[in-house]
């Protein structure tokens, strides 16, 4: 089937109590690792591209890689989404250039300005059969070149969501309930430590999610910054020349719970980066004389596939739902 929008995916996910995984893609091996997992698990899939990915790999290369994946995976629905669209022009370029979904992220702007920018993107997108994700509230962490400190992040205010969705006409809404971008989601000071000395992050604000869902019944909610930062890959990195002390993510059982509620899309990027980097570091430590990229990218791609398979089955609950 051709690329799809997220409309049908989200309706089925909302009704079925699961979430669709949205994974960031930057090169061929990442696209292949993710899509092989989704094809095998018969899972609906969102492949997303950030401004940084477009700058790195080029819009056309990324679209063509995703189109190749669509040909290789004829039995699963795949959406191509712009992640954190910074302005109208970037959204327009993706809408004109083959994407089926865009995010306009004006969450750092004042409420009225966020509405105005989002509304403009929605009008253009809907005229072209493309759906729009918007954001209210802001997450801590690093996305593209923007680094939002924990102090500057802010939870979504549930009392604003109805007006925002009604005035913008957006199709899904990303909210801030305590997730955060990157591999260092929380400082040690924000966490407690368990008996093994492992950092335990503060729990997500399910009270905010539940109040948002009560005010927007049936409306798909999105969680960004939802990597779990698997300690096996942090260890693999640190044991093979890397230095990532105290990297910490969102516990998977909390994401599982969110997926059973109104959260229909969960964004995962950092976990794939960790899997890829750990695999490559280990490969070089084990084979210091090798220099063929096909050799060191093979285990990297396999570990991306393995982590995505685990997410689809155990975290998102979307395996078998294509
Ligand atoms: O939220 C941001 C995503 O992880 C994409 O990261 O902007 O470095 O491509 P990036
Ligand atoms: P992570 O950094 O937690 O993987 O979040 C990715 C994300 O939200 C992409 O938009
Ligand atoms: Zn994000």
Coordinates of C-alpha atoms and ligand atoms in Angstrom, one line a residue:
X1 CA 0.0 0.0 0.0
X2 CA 1.2 3.6 -0.6
X3 CA 2.3 5.9 2.3
X4 CA -0.7 6.7 4.5
X5 CA -1.7 9.4 6.9
X6 CA -2.0 8.7 10.6
X7 CA -5.8 9.2 10.8
X8 CA -6.8 5.5 10.5
X9 CA -3.8 4.3 12.6
X10 CA -4.7 6.6 15.4
X11 CA -8.4 5.7 15.4
X12 CA -7.5 2.0 15.7
X13 CA -4.8 2.7 18.3
X14 CA -7.2 4.8 20.4
X15 CA -9.9 2.2 20.3
X16 CA -7.5 -0.7 20.7
X17 CA -5.6 0.7 23.7
X18 CA -2.2 0.7 22.1
X19 CA 0.2 3.3 20.5
X20 CA 2.0 3.5 17.2
X21 CA 5.8 3.8 17.3
X22 CA 7.3 6.9 15.7
X23 CA 11.0 6.2 15.0
X24 CA 13.4 8.8 13.7
X25 CA 15.3 8.0 10.5
X26 CA 18.6 9.4 9.3
X27 CA 20.1 6.8 7.0
X28 CA 19.5 3.5 5.2
X29 CA 20.5 1.2 8.0
X30 CA 18.1 2.9 10.5
X31 CA 15.2 2.7 8.0
X32 CA 16.0 -1.0 7.3
X33 CA 16.3 -2.0 11.0
X34 CA 13.0 -0.3 11.9
X35 CA 11.0 -1.5 8.9
X36 CA 12.2 -5.1 9.1
X37 CA 11.0 -5.2 12.7
X38 CA 7.6 -3.7 11.8
X39 CA 7.1 -5.9 8.8
X40 CA 7.9 -9.1 10.8
X41 CA 5.6 -7.9 13.7
X42 CA 2.9 -6.8 11.3
X43 CA 2.8 -3.4 13.1
X44 CA 1.6 0.0 11.8
X45 CA 4.6 2.4 11.6
X46 CA 5.5 6.1 11.6
X47 CA 8.9 7.0 10.2
X48 CA 9.8 10.5 11.2
X49 CA 12.4 13.0 9.9
X50 CA 13.7 16.0 11.8
X51 CA 15.0 19.2 10.5
X52 CA 18.5 17.9 11.4
X53 CA 17.9 14.7 9.5
X54 CA 16.9 16.7 6.4
X55 CA 20.1 18.7 6.8
X56 CA 22.2 15.6 7.3
X57 CA 20.8 13.2 4.7
X58 CA 18.9 15.5 2.3
X59 CA 15.1 15.5 1.9
X60 CA 15.1 13.5 -1.3
X61 CA 17.3 10.7 -0.1
X62 CA 15.2 10.3 3.0
X63 CA 11.9 10.2 1.1
X64 CA 13.3 7.7 -1.4
X65 CA 14.6 5.5 1.4
X66 CA 11.1 5.5 3.0
X67 CA 9.5 4.8 -0.4
X68 CA 11.8 1.8 -0.8
X69 CA 10.7 0.6 2.7
X70 CA 7.1 1.0 1.6
X71 CA 7.8 -1.3 -1.5
X72 CA 9.6 -3.8 0.8
X73 CA 6.7 -3.8 3.3
X74 CA 3.5 -3.9 1.2
X75 CA 1.4 -5.3 4.1
X76 CA 1.9 -2.7 6.8
X77 CA 0.7 1.0 6.8
X78 CA 3.6 3.4 7.0
X79 CA 3.3 7.2 7.5
X80 CA 6.1 9.7 6.8
X81 CA 6.1 12.4 9.3
X82 CA 8.1 15.7 9.9
X83 CA 9.3 15.7 13.5
X84 CA 9.5 19.1 15.2
X85 CA 8.7 21.3 12.2
X86 CA 10.1 24.6 13.3
X87 CA 8.1 26.9 11.0
X88 CA 5.5 27.1 8.2
X89 CA 8.1 27.0 5.4
X90 CA 9.6 23.7 6.6
X91 CA 6.2 22.1 7.0
X92 CA 5.2 23.3 3.5
X93 CA 8.3 21.9 2.0
X94 CA 7.6 18.5 3.5
X95 CA 3.9 18.6 2.6
X96 CA 4.8 19.5 -1.0
X97 CA 7.6 16.9 -0.9
X98 CA 5.7 13.7 -0.2
X99 CA 5.2 13.6 3.6
X100 CA 1.8 12.4 4.8
X101 CA 2.1 14.1 8.3
X102 CA 3.8 17.1 9.7
X103 CA 4.5 18.4 13.2
X104 CA 4.5 22.1 13.7
X105 CA 6.3 22.8 17.0
X106 CA 5.5 26.3 18.1
X107 CA 5.3 25.2 21.7
X108 CA 8.0 27.7 22.7
X109 CA 5.8 30.6 21.5
X110 CA 3.1 32.3 23.6
X111 CA -0.3 30.5 23.5
X112 CA -1.9 32.8 20.9
X113 CA 1.1 32.7 18.6
X114 CA 1.2 28.9 18.8
X115 CA -2.4 28.8 17.8
X116 CA -1.8 31.2 14.9
X117 CA 1.2 29.4 13.4
X118 CA -0.4 25.9 13.9
X119 CA -3.7 27.1 12.3
X120 CA -1.8 28.3 9.2
X121 CA 0.0 24.9 8.8
X122 CA -3.2 23.0 9.4
X123 CA -5.0 25.0 6.6
X124 CA -2.2 24.3 4.1
X125 CA -1.8 20.6 5.2
X126 CA -5.5 19.7 5.1
X127 CA -5.8 21.3 1.7
X128 CA -3.1 18.8 0.6
X129 CA -4.4 15.7 2.4
X130 CA -1.7 15.9 5.1
X131 CA -2.4 15.7 8.9
X132 CA -0.8 17.9 11.5
X133 CA 0.6 17.2 15.0
X134 CA 0.9 20.3 17.3
X135 CA 2.4 20.7 20.7
X136 CA 1.4 22.4 24.0
X137 CA 3.8 22.6 26.9
X138 CA 7.5 22.1 26.4
X139 CA 9.8 19.2 27.1
X140 CA 13.3 19.5 28.6
X141 CA 16.3 18.1 26.7
X142 CA 17.9 18.5 23.3
X143 CA 16.0 18.5 20.0
X144 CA 17.8 19.7 16.9
X145 CA 20.0 22.6 18.1
X146 CA 17.6 23.7 20.8
X147 CA 18.5 22.7 24.3
X148 CA 15.6 23.3 26.8
X149 CA 16.7 23.3 30.4
X150 CA 14.6 21.5 33.1
X151 CA 13.7 24.9 34.5
X152 CA 12.5 26.2 31.1
X153 CA 10.4 23.1 30.4
X154 CA 6.7 23.3 31.4
X155 CA 3.9 20.8 31.8
X156 CA 0.9 21.1 29.5
X157 CA -1.9 23.0 31.1
X158 CA -5.0 20.9 30.6
X159 CA -7.3 24.0 30.8
X160 CA -5.8 25.2 27.5
X161 CA -6.2 22.1 25.3
X162 CA -9.8 22.3 24.2
X163 CA -9.4 25.9 22.9
X164 CA -6.1 25.0 21.3
X165 CA -7.5 22.0 19.4
X166 CA -10.7 23.8 18.5
X167 CA -9.0 26.9 17.2
X168 CA -6.1 25.2 15.3
X169 CA -7.9 22.2 13.9
X170 CA -4.8 20.0 14.5
X171 CA -5.2 16.2 14.2
X172 CA -3.1 15.2 17.2
X173 CA -1.5 16.9 20.2
X174 CA 1.9 16.4 21.8
X175 CA 1.8 17.1 25.5
X176 CA 4.4 17.5 28.2
X177 CA 3.9 15.2 31.2
X178 CA 7.5 14.7 32.3
X179 CA 9.2 13.0 29.3
X180 CA 12.3 14.6 28.0
X181 CA 14.5 14.5 24.8
X182 CA 17.9 12.8 24.6
X183 CA 19.8 10.2 26.7
X184 CA 20.1 12.3 29.8
X185 CA 16.5 13.0 30.6
X186 CA 16.9 13.7 34.2
X187 CA 19.7 15.0 36.4
X188 CA 20.9 12.9 39.3
X189 CA 19.3 15.5 41.6
X190 CA 15.9 14.9 40.0
X191 CA 16.1 11.1 40.6
X192 CA 16.4 8.7 43.5
X193 CA 18.7 5.7 43.5
X194 CA 17.6 2.1 44.0
X195 CA 19.6 -0.4 46.0
X196 CA 21.8 -1.2 42.9
X197 CA 22.7 2.5 42.7
X198 CA 20.7 2.9 39.4
X199 CA 19.0 6.2 39.0
X200 CA 15.1 6.1 39.2
X201 CA 13.4 9.0 37.5
X202 CA 10.4 10.9 38.8
X203 CA 7.1 9.3 37.5
X204 CA 5.2 10.7 34.6
X205 CA 2.3 13.0 35.4
X206 CA -0.6 10.7 34.5
X207 CA -2.9 13.1 36.3
X208 CA -2.3 15.6 33.5
X209 CA -2.7 13.0 30.8
X210 CA -6.0 11.9 32.3
X211 CA -7.3 15.4 32.5
X212 CA -6.3 16.2 28.9
X213 CA -8.0 13.0 27.8
X214 CA -11.2 13.9 29.7
X215 CA -11.3 17.2 28.0
X216 CA -10.5 15.8 24.5
X217 CA -12.4 12.5 24.4
X218 CA -11.3 10.3 21.4
X219 CA -8.5 12.7 20.5
X220 CA -5.0 11.2 19.8
X221 CA -2.3 12.3 22.2
X222 CA 1.5 12.1 21.4
X223 CA 4.4 11.6 23.7
X224 CA 7.8 12.9 22.7
X225 CA 11.1 12.1 24.5
X226 CA 10.0 8.6 25.2
X227 CA 13.2 6.6 24.9
X228 CA 13.9 4.3 27.9
X229 CA 17.7 4.5 27.5
X230 CA 18.3 0.7 27.8
X231 CA 21.2 0.2 30.2
X232 CA 22.5 -2.8 28.2
X233 CA 23.4 -0.3 25.4
X234 CA 24.7 2.3 27.8
X235 CA 26.9 -0.4 29.3
X236 CA 28.0 -1.6 25.8
X237 CA 29.0 2.0 25.0
X238 CA 30.9 2.6 28.3
X239 CA 32.7 -0.8 28.1
X240 CA 34.0 0.0 24.6
X241 CA 35.5 3.4 24.9
X242 CA 32.4 5.5 25.4
X243 CA 31.6 7.8 28.3
X244 CA 27.9 8.1 29.1
X245 CA 27.6 8.2 32.9
X246 CA 24.2 8.4 34.4
X247 CA 22.2 8.3 31.1
X248 CA 18.6 7.7 32.2
X249 CA 15.3 7.3 30.3
X250 CA 11.6 6.7 30.8
X251 CA 10.7 3.4 32.5
X252 CA 9.0 1.2 29.9
X253 CA 6.1 0.2 32.1
X254 CA 5.0 3.8 32.3
X255 CA 5.1 4.1 28.5
X256 CA 3.1 0.8 28.3
X257 CA 0.5 2.4 30.6
X258 CA 0.3 5.6 28.5
X259 CA -0.2 3.5 25.4
X260 CA -3.3 1.9 26.9
X261 CA -4.8 5.4 27.5
X262 CA -5.2 8.2 25.0
X263 CA -1.6 8.2 23.8
X264 CA -1.6 7.0 20.2
X265 CA 1.9 7.9 19.1
X266 CA 5.2 7.4 21.1
X267 CA 8.4 9.0 19.8
X268 CA 11.6 7.0 20.1
X269 CA 15.0 8.1 18.7
X270 CA 17.7 8.1 21.4
X271 CA 17.2 4.3 22.1
X272 CA 18.0 3.6 18.4
X273 CA 21.1 5.9 18.6
X274 CA 22.3 4.1 21.6
X275 CA 21.8 0.7 20.0
X276 CA 23.7 1.8 16.9
X277 CA 26.5 3.5 18.7
X278 CA 27.0 0.6 21.2
X279 CA 27.0 -1.9 18.4
X280 CA 29.6 0.0 16.4
X281 CA 31.8 0.7 19.4
X282 CA 31.7 -3.0 20.3
X283 CA 32.4 -4.1 16.8
X284 CA 35.5 -1.9 16.6
X285 CA 36.8 -3.0 20.0
X286 CA 36.4 -6.7 18.9
X287 CA 37.8 -6.1 15.4
X288 CA 40.3 -3.2 15.5
X289 CA 41.7 -4.1 12.1
X290 CA 38.3 -4.0 10.2
X291 CA 37.4 -1.0 8.1
X292 CA 34.5 -2.1 5.9
X293 CA 31.3 -0.2 6.8
X294 CA 29.1 -3.1 5.8
X295 CA 30.7 -5.2 8.5
X296 CA 30.3 -2.8 11.4
X297 CA 26.9 -1.5 10.2
X298 CA 25.5 -5.1 10.1
X299 CA 25.3 -5.6 13.9
X300 CA 24.2 -2.0 14.3
X301 CA 21.2 -2.6 12.0
X302 CA 20.5 -5.9 13.7
X303 CA 20.4 -4.3 17.1
X304 CA 18.1 -1.5 15.8
X305 CA 15.8 -4.2 14.6
X306 CA 16.0 -6.0 17.9
X307 CA 15.2 -2.9 20.0
X308 CA 12.3 -1.9 17.7
X309 CA 10.9 -5.4 17.9
X310 CA 10.9 -5.2 21.6
X311 CA 9.2 -1.8 21.6
X312 CA 6.5 -2.9 19.2
X313 CA 5.6 -6.0 21.3
X314 CA 6.3 -5.0 24.9
X315 CA 6.0 -1.2 25.1
X316 CA 3.7 0.0 22.4
X317 CA 1.4 -3.0 22.1
X318 CA 1.0 -2.5 18.3
X319 CA 2.5 -5.9 17.1
X320 CA -0.1 -7.6 14.9
X321 CA -2.2 -4.5 14.6
X322 CA -1.4 -3.6 10.9
Ligands
LIG1 O1 13.3 15.2 19.2 C1 14.3 15.2 18.5 C2 14.7 13.9 17.8 O2 15.3 13.0 18.7 C3 15.4 14.2 16.6 O3 16.7 14.6 16.9 O4 16.9 16.8 15.8 O5 19.0 15.5 16.4 O6 17.5 14.8 14.5 P1 17.6 15.5 15.8
LIG2 P1 14.0 10.5 22.6 O1 15.1 11.4 22.7 O2 13.5 10.2 24.0 O3 14.2 9.3 21.8 O4 12.7 11.3 21.9 C1 12.6 11.4 20.6 C2 11.6 12.4 20.1 O5 10.8 12.9 20.9 C3 11.6 12.8 18.7 O6 10.7 13.8 18.5
LIG3 ZN1 10.4 15.2 20.1

